Amino acid sequence: MSHIDFQTDPARYRHWKLRIEGPIAHLIMDVDAQAGLFPGYELKLNSYDLGVDIELADAVQRLRFEHPGVRAVVLRSGKDNVFCAGANIRMLAGASHGHKVNFCKFTNETRMGIEDSAENSGQHFLAAVSGACAGGGYEIAMTAEHIMLIDDRRSTVALPETPLLAVLPGTGGLTRLTDKRRVRRDRADVFCSIEEGMRGKRAIEWRLVDEIVPPSQWEAKVAARAAALAATSDRPTDATGIALTPLTRGFRDDGLAYTHVDVAYDRLARRATLTLRGPHGLPADLAGIHAEGAAFWPLALARELDDAILHLRLNEPDLGMLVFRSHGDPARVLAADALLERHKADWLVREIRHYLKRVLKRVDLTSRSLIALVEPGSCFAGTLAELVFAADRSLMFAGKRGADPHLATLALSPLNFGAYPMSNGLTRLQTRFLGEPDSLTAAETRLGTALDAETADEMGLITVAYDDVDWEGEVRMLLEERASFSADALTAMEANLRFAGPETMETRIFGRLTAWQNWVFQRPNAVGPEGALKRYGSGIQPVYDQNRV
Amino acid sequence: MSHIDFQTDPARYRHWKLRIEGPIAHLIMDVDAQAGLFPGYELKLNSYDLGVDIELADAVQRLRFEHPGVRAVVLRSGKDNVFCAGANIRMLAGASHGHKVNFCKFTNETRMGIEDSAENSGQHFLAAVSGACAGGGYEIAMTAEHIMLIDDRRSTVALPETPLLAVLPGTGGLTRLTDKRRVRRDRADVFCSIEEGMRGKRAIEWRLVDEIVPPSQWEAKVAARAAALAATSDRPTDATGIALTPLTRGFRDDGLAYTHVDVAYDRLARRATLTLRGPHGLPADLAGIHAEGAAFWPLALARELDDAILHLRLNEPDLGMLVFRSHGDPARVLAADALLERHKADWLVREIRHYLKRVLKRVDLTSRSLIALVEPGSCFAGTLAELVFAADRSLMFAGKRGADPHLATLALSPLNFGAYPMSNGLTRLQTRFLGEPDSLTAAETRLGTALDAETADEMGLITVAYDDVDWEGEVRMLLEERASFSADALTAMEANLRFAGPETMETRIFGRLTAWQNWVFQRPNAVGPEGALKRYGSGIQPVYDQNRV
């Protein structure tokens, strides 16, 4: 069974080189033009497809876990004359709408991940731009805290999507221009309207780059700037990284099994059920966490859930619903949370918490209906309860099920109150209770308590509770009804309802910019037979319908 | 020449009745099913098309200007059994993508206008919902500060778009649910998934309505609530309204002439040039302003510009660029601004300022490229300078043009620093200078000064200055180049670049929600031959592509 695989490791990279020199890592983009994910295009000029970004995401992740001593990362190109030409146009022209949208979403998440490394993990990124840096290439550069541009009269930064391709700088470009780099809006308009890009003093004055450097001083200045960035880091100096060992996965026709996560497909009903298993043994202390490394349950679970979500997004577009179930001892999940809370100052525990945060955001941003079923025998406590709060609907079993002596319970831990902010900067509970802040305060007084369905319902923590008489019928009805709605209307509705409250650069990228890009990706001016994406490179001008909408 | 006309008056209303009883106005929706804007559909069950909303917008506007004594407005239905069934589905199914999008935009602006009346004009809206209130009907009700629902076991509120029509509650519905009424997200998901709507205690508990009232007490309670709302108003008790007299308009094949605004089309070049003329005489004092009424230059200009923008949006979709020019004495524009500033406590002046604010927002939200040309003889000062700051690009003439002794100047007034916030809550200058707050402070020290091109350029107030040698060629090149880009890519790019900085409910509606709705309006599940909009009412189920994107 052929599918897009999100697992890789440096030994298998085709497009990136990772060179580590003490506290400085060099992450070098050197795309193998012949190693595209699909046939039909060559990845010329360091242009990229999803496969290139899967390696980048892997490298960014490994830098955090495997290289605690790395304090600054220099993003650069391994090619002469070009930093990165952006997303590959022939790939975009040939890809389905769904692939384009999910490709952009993943690259956006990877870029947010780079910014998260700098902000929360003390791994600071520097973009050392030599050669043409266009479109997605400049969008990658903008994730760095500092952009250096070599002043060699050839190297430029550019966002030529609108004039050249009739699409947007849609993987964060427009938003980072105005929100992160705060480029004046009319200058941003000029910059996004010219194919050839900008360089020199004007690039500085317009805040497009932070520094221009003569070629004679280039390597020395890059090294000095990387060292200066590294000096601002709070990463440990004497720590040993842990290896992100290969995941154990079993692919079946009707699902996918990991160690702690099982994914079962019901293709006819168009859903995947993800069952998460709680921890069995847990280490006693911090040394034990480090000794377990990638096998430590919270980290292992995060990696498996992350991979499962990505697999479903890209390889199983027909499964429109993700049903979350869990199985295990809630007390042990709370014990795992207690470890994560007690040792949060440790660099590895910090990484695990931030990774869980990113995986949960990935769930929020997944355009599938999310349903959580809280049943007897489940362990939706603390970190796992976040999935209940991430769900569009959460159903909880009230009372006993047949002869089973267990009651379904939900439990909160300190990690539900700050460790896992959503893209909007709020916790899922804060977002949930925007209209009733008292409910949030009340929830915080019940830390660690096993809450039964009636209590969870009263506290507003679930959508609805059903007893043994109604459970099966109600669950079936919900799932059947949901599966009958238009996939697109659900995607758009969920994208709006999931993120109430404040906006951040992140929600603007995933909400506003992405929605506009999705729209543009549907329009004949971009994707029609005479559109710009199809005609790019053919020498024939695209034909546009110039009616304004 | 047949076109959609945005001018109307109560004597011509087909769909609304306005009944005024002292401080209370009753705005009664009673749609004439046979009086749709286009053939091919009947406006049954108080469903609406753009024509219905044009009358609503007119009524809301006249209430502010013509009825200073009205302190509360009761929105209600003139039909038994139905409050409003929302946008007419057959109209939507038959309309072009561009018409749908612009129809939604205008209805959104009208709804924002209702909220603006309550917030800034002391005219408080109450929705008295009796009968089914679905989709766009409930979206209208949600604009009110208070929603009363009659508890007659038949009357419900509903947002059935997703299950019924495969589109979104996209004219503010989803956003007002989460942001204004702060309905819990999973409850919002439930509510938006059921066709039949909600009523009774649950509608209150879920914050969908504010009050349910038994039929026997309905009229008395509505009257009491309206009186209570009226009591909170700061509107004058002894003022006389001014009449919003018919606009003087001359339609030509190649343009449209008002008293203070001329619109010239260049269809080949796909642009409209709007030339705004500054004031000649101005009243000496407040009494003079009231005496001039609708002829007072700032108000007359606002009405003409508003009508011109709407006309261009709906009737001239091929004109992708709006070029703003002006002609007149900048000192007189500043004198008009001084009147608006000196008398801002007066109810009429307050209305004029807020109306100018709304018209300028309408400009921001217009999906055409906006270009301002600041030339010798122009009068872009104060309020008119907002158009320069609203533009995607502003070009200013440096030095003298031929034998003309005038220099092009730009001037700021106090009104540029707070009177006209954009949808994001910031002034256009604040938005412009997000990345350089010092420039904002510096601008404020130059109030009233005639700034030449070099100075305006240095201060960051314009995009670029050209002298006599370059002006003509550069302007032509910009306009030609812009006209060659994809209309869709420009629309999406401008929608992202124009609104940097903070988000508000308004930007979320016009940015995120609208973009998703536009996307959905492109998808076959909604608009294809087997889609839900086309098959609605046919008795045949729609066929959906259930791939998730």
mmCIF file with all atom_site columns, C-alpha atoms in Angstrom, chain A residues 350-489:
data_model
loop_
_atom_site.group_PDB
_atom_site.id
_atom_site.type_symbol
_atom_site.label_atom_id
_atom_site.label_alt_id
_atom_site.label_comp_id
_atom_site.label_asym_id
_atom_site.label_entity_id
_atom_site.label_seq_id
_atom_site.pdbx_PDB_ins_code
_atom_site.Cartn_x
_atom_site.Cartn_y
_atom_site.Cartn_z
_atom_site.occupancy
_atom_site.B_iso_or_equiv
_atom_site.pdbx_formal_charge
_atom_site.auth_seq_id
_atom_site.auth_comp_id
_atom_site.auth_asym_id
_atom_site.auth_atom_id
_atom_site.pdbx_PDB_model_num
ATOM 1   C CA . ARG A 1 350 ? 9.703   21.117 28.491 1.00 0.00 ? 350 ARG A CA 1
ATOM 2   C CA . GLU A 1 351 ? 10.118  19.664 25.013 1.00 0.00 ? 351 GLU A CA 1
ATOM 3   C CA . ILE A 1 352 ? 7.536   16.957 25.670 1.00 0.00 ? 352 ILE A CA 1
ATOM 4   C CA . ARG A 1 353 ? 4.990   19.466 26.929 1.00 0.00 ? 353 ARG A CA 1
ATOM 5   C CA . HIS A 1 354 ? 5.493   21.752 23.947 1.00 0.00 ? 354 HIS A CA 1
ATOM 6   C CA . TYR A 1 355 ? 5.292   18.812 21.586 1.00 0.00 ? 355 TYR A CA 1
ATOM 7   C CA . LEU A 1 356 ? 2.001   17.689 23.136 1.00 0.00 ? 356 LEU A CA 1
ATOM 8   C CA . LYS A 1 357 ? 0.824   21.268 22.672 1.00 0.00 ? 357 LYS A CA 1
ATOM 9   C CA . ARG A 1 358 ? 1.742   21.173 18.975 1.00 0.00 ? 358 ARG A CA 1
ATOM 10  C CA . VAL A 1 359 ? 0.081   17.802 18.424 1.00 0.00 ? 359 VAL A CA 1
ATOM 11  C CA . LEU A 1 360 ? -3.107  19.019 20.063 1.00 0.00 ? 360 LEU A CA 1
ATOM 12  C CA . LYS A 1 361 ? -3.015  22.109 17.829 1.00 0.00 ? 361 LYS A CA 1
ATOM 13  C CA . ARG A 1 362 ? -2.619  19.766 14.871 1.00 0.00 ? 362 ARG A CA 1
ATOM 14  C CA . VAL A 1 363 ? -5.818  18.058 16.011 1.00 0.00 ? 363 VAL A CA 1
ATOM 15  C CA . ASP A 1 364 ? -7.632  21.420 16.271 1.00 0.00 ? 364 ASP A CA 1
ATOM 16  C CA . LEU A 1 365 ? -6.522  22.298 12.750 1.00 0.00 ? 365 LEU A CA 1
ATOM 17  C CA . THR A 1 366 ? -7.537  19.005 11.193 1.00 0.00 ? 366 THR A CA 1
ATOM 18  C CA . SER A 1 367 ? -10.471 19.483 8.860  1.00 0.00 ? 367 SER A CA 1
ATOM 19  C CA . ARG A 1 368 ? -12.397 16.427 9.996  1.00 0.00 ? 368 ARG A CA 1
ATOM 20  C CA . SER A 1 369 ? -15.293 16.344 12.420 1.00 0.00 ? 369 SER A CA 1
ATOM 21  C CA . LEU A 1 370 ? -13.903 15.469 15.825 1.00 0.00 ? 370 LEU A CA 1
ATOM 22  C CA . ILE A 1 371 ? -16.073 13.408 18.166 1.00 0.00 ? 371 ILE A CA 1
ATOM 23  C CA . ALA A 1 372 ? -14.972 12.268 21.625 1.00 0.00 ? 372 ALA A CA 1
ATOM 24  C CA . LEU A 1 373 ? -16.684 9.310  23.300 1.00 0.00 ? 373 LEU A CA 1
ATOM 25  C CA . VAL A 1 374 ? -16.100 9.152  27.041 1.00 0.00 ? 374 VAL A CA 1
ATOM 26  C CA . GLU A 1 375 ? -17.085 5.650  28.104 1.00 0.00 ? 375 GLU A CA 1
ATOM 27  C CA . PRO A 1 376 ? -16.608 3.266  31.023 1.00 0.00 ? 376 PRO A CA 1
ATOM 28  C CA . GLY A 1 377 ? -13.023 2.047  30.935 1.00 0.00 ? 377 GLY A CA 1
ATOM 29  C CA . SER A 1 378 ? -11.763 5.208  29.262 1.00 0.00 ? 378 SER A CA 1
ATOM 30  C CA . CYS A 1 379 ? -9.010  7.429  30.659 1.00 0.00 ? 379 CYS A CA 1
ATOM 31  C CA . PHE A 1 380 ? -9.751  10.955 29.453 1.00 0.00 ? 380 PHE A CA 1
ATOM 32  C CA . ALA A 1 381 ? -7.869  12.650 32.246 1.00 0.00 ? 381 ALA A CA 1
ATOM 33  C CA . GLY A 1 382 ? -5.563  15.661 32.159 1.00 0.00 ? 382 GLY A CA 1
ATOM 34  C CA . THR A 1 383 ? -3.632  15.717 28.902 1.00 0.00 ? 383 THR A CA 1
ATOM 35  C CA . LEU A 1 384 ? -5.972  13.174 27.293 1.00 0.00 ? 384 LEU A CA 1
ATOM 36  C CA . ALA A 1 385 ? -9.007  15.244 28.342 1.00 0.00 ? 385 ALA A CA 1
ATOM 37  C CA . GLU A 1 386 ? -7.730  17.922 25.960 1.00 0.00 ? 386 GLU A CA 1
ATOM 38  C CA . LEU A 1 387 ? -9.023  15.717 23.143 1.00 0.00 ? 387 LEU A CA 1
ATOM 39  C CA . VAL A 1 388 ? -12.485 15.902 24.681 1.00 0.00 ? 388 VAL A CA 1
ATOM 40  C CA . PHE A 1 389 ? -12.205 19.685 24.724 1.00 0.00 ? 389 PHE A CA 1
ATOM 41  C CA . ALA A 1 390 ? -10.773 19.730 21.187 1.00 0.00 ? 390 ALA A CA 1
ATOM 42  C CA . ALA A 1 391 ? -13.720 17.750 19.872 1.00 0.00 ? 391 ALA A CA 1
ATOM 43  C CA . ASP A 1 392 ? -16.620 19.384 18.076 1.00 0.00 ? 392 ASP A CA 1
ATOM 44  C CA . ARG A 1 393 ? -18.860 17.164 20.208 1.00 0.00 ? 393 ARG A CA 1
ATOM 45  C CA . SER A 1 394 ? -18.146 15.118 23.304 1.00 0.00 ? 394 SER A CA 1
ATOM 46  C CA . LEU A 1 395 ? -20.545 12.418 24.439 1.00 0.00 ? 395 LEU A CA 1
ATOM 47  C CA . MET A 1 396 ? -20.238 10.818 27.854 1.00 0.00 ? 396 MET A CA 1
ATOM 48  C CA . PHE A 1 397 ? -21.700 7.627  29.167 1.00 0.00 ? 397 PHE A CA 1
ATOM 49  C CA . ALA A 1 398 ? -23.872 8.157  32.273 1.00 0.00 ? 398 ALA A CA 1
ATOM 50  C CA . GLY A 1 399 ? -24.300 5.379  34.797 1.00 0.00 ? 399 GLY A CA 1
ATOM 51  C CA . LYS A 1 400 ? -23.297 1.780  34.388 1.00 0.00 ? 400 LYS A CA 1
ATOM 52  C CA . ARG A 1 401 ? -23.011 -0.085 31.136 1.00 0.00 ? 401 ARG A CA 1
ATOM 53  C CA . GLY A 1 402 ? -24.499 -3.526 31.517 1.00 0.00 ? 402 GLY A CA 1
ATOM 54  C CA . ALA A 1 403 ? -22.518 -5.535 34.040 1.00 0.00 ? 403 ALA A CA 1
ATOM 55  C CA . ASP A 1 404 ? -19.380 -3.369 33.795 1.00 0.00 ? 404 ASP A CA 1
ATOM 56  C CA . PRO A 1 405 ? -18.696 -2.038 37.303 1.00 0.00 ? 405 PRO A CA 1
ATOM 57  C CA . HIS A 1 406 ? -16.813 1.025  35.991 1.00 0.00 ? 406 HIS A CA 1
ATOM 58  C CA . LEU A 1 407 ? -18.283 4.462  35.544 1.00 0.00 ? 407 LEU A CA 1
ATOM 59  C CA . ALA A 1 408 ? -17.077 6.734  32.780 1.00 0.00 ? 408 ALA A CA 1
ATOM 60  C CA . THR A 1 409 ? -15.112 9.573  34.323 1.00 0.00 ? 409 THR A CA 1
ATOM 61  C CA . LEU A 1 410 ? -13.365 12.710 33.207 1.00 0.00 ? 410 LEU A CA 1
ATOM 62  C CA . ALA A 1 411 ? -10.596 14.318 35.238 1.00 0.00 ? 411 ALA A CA 1
ATOM 63  C CA . LEU A 1 412 ? -8.659  17.562 35.073 1.00 0.00 ? 412 LEU A CA 1
ATOM 64  C CA . SER A 1 413 ? -4.996  18.155 35.853 1.00 0.00 ? 413 SER A CA 1
ATOM 65  C CA . PRO A 1 414 ? -2.949  21.343 36.138 1.00 0.00 ? 414 PRO A CA 1
ATOM 66  C CA . LEU A 1 415 ? -1.937  20.788 32.511 1.00 0.00 ? 415 LEU A CA 1
ATOM 67  C CA . ASN A 1 416 ? -5.466  21.615 31.367 1.00 0.00 ? 416 ASN A CA 1
ATOM 68  C CA . PHE A 1 417 ? -4.957  25.138 32.659 1.00 0.00 ? 417 PHE A CA 1
ATOM 69  C CA . GLY A 1 418 ? -2.069  26.506 30.660 1.00 0.00 ? 418 GLY A CA 1
ATOM 70  C CA . ALA A 1 419 ? 0.274   23.896 29.218 1.00 0.00 ? 419 ALA A CA 1
ATOM 71  C CA . TYR A 1 420 ? -1.549  23.431 25.945 1.00 0.00 ? 420 TYR A CA 1
ATOM 72  C CA . PRO A 1 421 ? -2.748  26.736 24.492 1.00 0.00 ? 421 PRO A CA 1
ATOM 73  C CA . MET A 1 422 ? -4.607  26.584 21.198 1.00 0.00 ? 422 MET A CA 1
ATOM 74  C CA . SER A 1 423 ? -3.614  28.691 18.198 1.00 0.00 ? 423 SER A CA 1
ATOM 75  C CA . ASN A 1 424 ? -5.672  31.544 19.649 1.00 0.00 ? 424 ASN A CA 1
ATOM 76  C CA . GLY A 1 425 ? -3.413  31.697 22.695 1.00 0.00 ? 425 GLY A CA 1
ATOM 77  C CA . LEU A 1 426 ? -6.111  30.435 25.066 1.00 0.00 ? 426 LEU A CA 1
ATOM 78  C CA . THR A 1 427 ? -6.444  27.008 26.625 1.00 0.00 ? 427 THR A CA 1
ATOM 79  C CA . ARG A 1 428 ? -9.256  24.830 25.305 1.00 0.00 ? 428 ARG A CA 1
ATOM 80  C CA . LEU A 1 429 ? -11.132 25.356 28.553 1.00 0.00 ? 429 LEU A CA 1
ATOM 81  C CA . GLN A 1 430 ? -10.703 29.129 28.358 1.00 0.00 ? 430 GLN A CA 1
ATOM 82  C CA . THR A 1 431 ? -12.037 29.069 24.800 1.00 0.00 ? 431 THR A CA 1
ATOM 83  C CA . ARG A 1 432 ? -14.893 26.797 25.823 1.00 0.00 ? 432 ARG A CA 1
ATOM 84  C CA . PHE A 1 433 ? -15.904 29.045 28.695 1.00 0.00 ? 433 PHE A CA 1
ATOM 85  C CA . LEU A 1 434 ? -15.470 32.459 27.046 1.00 0.00 ? 434 LEU A CA 1
ATOM 86  C CA . GLY A 1 435 ? -19.103 33.195 27.786 1.00 0.00 ? 435 GLY A CA 1
ATOM 87  C CA . GLU A 1 436 ? -19.065 31.833 31.318 1.00 0.00 ? 436 GLU A CA 1
ATOM 88  C CA . PRO A 1 437 ? -15.765 32.527 33.072 1.00 0.00 ? 437 PRO A CA 1
ATOM 89  C CA . ASP A 1 438 ? -17.222 31.233 36.348 1.00 0.00 ? 438 ASP A CA 1
ATOM 90  C CA . SER A 1 439 ? -17.307 27.751 34.859 1.00 0.00 ? 439 SER A CA 1
ATOM 91  C CA . LEU A 1 440 ? -13.570 27.973 34.292 1.00 0.00 ? 440 LEU A CA 1
ATOM 92  C CA . THR A 1 441 ? -12.914 28.970 37.878 1.00 0.00 ? 441 THR A CA 1
ATOM 93  C CA . ALA A 1 442 ? -15.176 26.180 39.086 1.00 0.00 ? 442 ALA A CA 1
ATOM 94  C CA . ALA A 1 443 ? -13.351 23.617 36.948 1.00 0.00 ? 443 ALA A CA 1
ATOM 95  C CA . GLU A 1 444 ? -10.033 24.606 38.448 1.00 0.00 ? 444 GLU A CA 1
ATOM 96  C CA . THR A 1 445 ? -11.259 23.755 41.945 1.00 0.00 ? 445 THR A CA 1
ATOM 97  C CA . ARG A 1 446 ? -11.879 20.142 40.902 1.00 0.00 ? 446 ARG A CA 1
ATOM 98  C CA . LEU A 1 447 ? -8.332  19.185 39.888 1.00 0.00 ? 447 LEU A CA 1
ATOM 99  C CA . GLY A 1 448 ? -7.716  15.450 40.078 1.00 0.00 ? 448 GLY A CA 1
ATOM 100 C CA . THR A 1 449 ? -11.320 14.505 40.891 1.00 0.00 ? 449 THR A CA 1
ATOM 101 C CA . ALA A 1 450 ? -12.946 11.705 38.932 1.00 0.00 ? 450 ALA A CA 1
ATOM 102 C CA . LEU A 1 451 ? -15.991 13.460 37.520 1.00 0.00 ? 451 LEU A CA 1
ATOM 103 C CA . ASP A 1 452 ? -18.935 11.327 36.493 1.00 0.00 ? 452 ASP A CA 1
ATOM 104 C CA . ALA A 1 453 ? -21.144 12.160 33.531 1.00 0.00 ? 453 ALA A CA 1
ATOM 105 C CA . GLU A 1 454 ? -23.755 14.119 35.488 1.00 0.00 ? 454 GLU A CA 1
ATOM 106 C CA . THR A 1 455 ? -21.070 16.243 37.128 1.00 0.00 ? 455 THR A CA 1
ATOM 107 C CA . ALA A 1 456 ? -19.120 16.786 33.911 1.00 0.00 ? 456 ALA A CA 1
ATOM 108 C CA . ASP A 1 457 ? -22.354 17.798 32.190 1.00 0.00 ? 457 ASP A CA 1
ATOM 109 C CA . GLU A 1 458 ? -23.266 20.231 34.950 1.00 0.00 ? 458 GLU A CA 1
ATOM 110 C CA . MET A 1 459 ? -19.779 21.700 34.840 1.00 0.00 ? 459 MET A CA 1
ATOM 111 C CA . GLY A 1 460 ? -20.105 22.222 31.089 1.00 0.00 ? 460 GLY A CA 1
ATOM 112 C CA . LEU A 1 461 ? -17.145 19.966 30.290 1.00 0.00 ? 461 LEU A CA 1
ATOM 113 C CA . ILE A 1 462 ? -18.979 17.732 27.822 1.00 0.00 ? 462 ILE A CA 1
ATOM 114 C CA . THR A 1 463 ? -21.631 18.266 25.209 1.00 0.00 ? 463 THR A CA 1
ATOM 115 C CA . VAL A 1 464 ? -24.105 15.691 26.381 1.00 0.00 ? 464 VAL A CA 1
ATOM 116 C CA . ALA A 1 465 ? -24.482 12.575 28.572 1.00 0.00 ? 465 ALA A CA 1
ATOM 117 C CA . TYR A 1 466 ? -26.506 9.500  27.684 1.00 0.00 ? 466 TYR A CA 1
ATOM 118 C CA . ASP A 1 467 ? -27.257 6.446  29.764 1.00 0.00 ? 467 ASP A CA 1
ATOM 119 C CA . ASP A 1 468 ? -27.198 2.802  28.781 1.00 0.00 ? 468 ASP A CA 1
ATOM 120 C CA . VAL A 1 469 ? -30.659 2.985  27.249 1.00 0.00 ? 469 VAL A CA 1
ATOM 121 C CA . ASP A 1 470 ? -29.840 5.813  24.858 1.00 0.00 ? 470 ASP A CA 1
ATOM 122 C CA . TRP A 1 471 ? -26.083 5.644  24.321 1.00 0.00 ? 471 TRP A CA 1
ATOM 123 C CA . GLU A 1 472 ? -25.834 3.328  21.361 1.00 0.00 ? 472 GLU A CA 1
ATOM 124 C CA . GLY A 1 473 ? -28.690 4.839  19.424 1.00 0.00 ? 473 GLY A CA 1
ATOM 125 C CA . GLU A 1 474 ? -27.638 8.427  20.056 1.00 0.00 ? 474 GLU A CA 1
ATOM 126 C CA . VAL A 1 475 ? -24.021 7.810  19.108 1.00 0.00 ? 475 VAL A CA 1
ATOM 127 C CA . ARG A 1 476 ? -25.057 6.019  15.942 1.00 0.00 ? 476 ARG A CA 1
ATOM 128 C CA . MET A 1 477 ? -27.479 8.766  15.031 1.00 0.00 ? 477 MET A CA 1
ATOM 129 C CA . LEU A 1 478 ? -24.880 11.494 15.523 1.00 0.00 ? 478 LEU A CA 1
ATOM 130 C CA . LEU A 1 479 ? -22.278 9.693  13.447 1.00 0.00 ? 479 LEU A CA 1
ATOM 131 C CA . GLU A 1 480 ? -24.702 8.862  10.663 1.00 0.00 ? 480 GLU A CA 1
ATOM 132 C CA . GLU A 1 481 ? -26.129 12.334 10.560 1.00 0.00 ? 481 GLU A CA 1
ATOM 133 C CA . ARG A 1 482 ? -22.722 13.959 10.500 1.00 0.00 ? 482 ARG A CA 1
ATOM 134 C CA . ALA A 1 483 ? -21.594 11.711 7.692  1.00 0.00 ? 483 ALA A CA 1
ATOM 135 C CA . SER A 1 484 ? -24.565 12.867 5.620  1.00 0.00 ? 484 SER A CA 1
ATOM 136 C CA . PHE A 1 485 ? -23.602 16.558 5.668  1.00 0.00 ? 485 PHE A CA 1
ATOM 137 C CA . SER A 1 486 ? -21.491 18.199 3.008  1.00 0.00 ? 486 SER A CA 1
ATOM 138 C CA . ALA A 1 487 ? -17.812 17.680 3.756  1.00 0.00 ? 487 ALA A CA 1
ATOM 139 C CA . ASP A 1 488 ? -17.026 21.241 2.684  1.00 0.00 ? 488 ASP A CA 1
ATOM 140 C CA . ALA A 1 489 ? -19.697 22.907 4.776  1.00 0.00 ? 489 ALA A CA 1
#
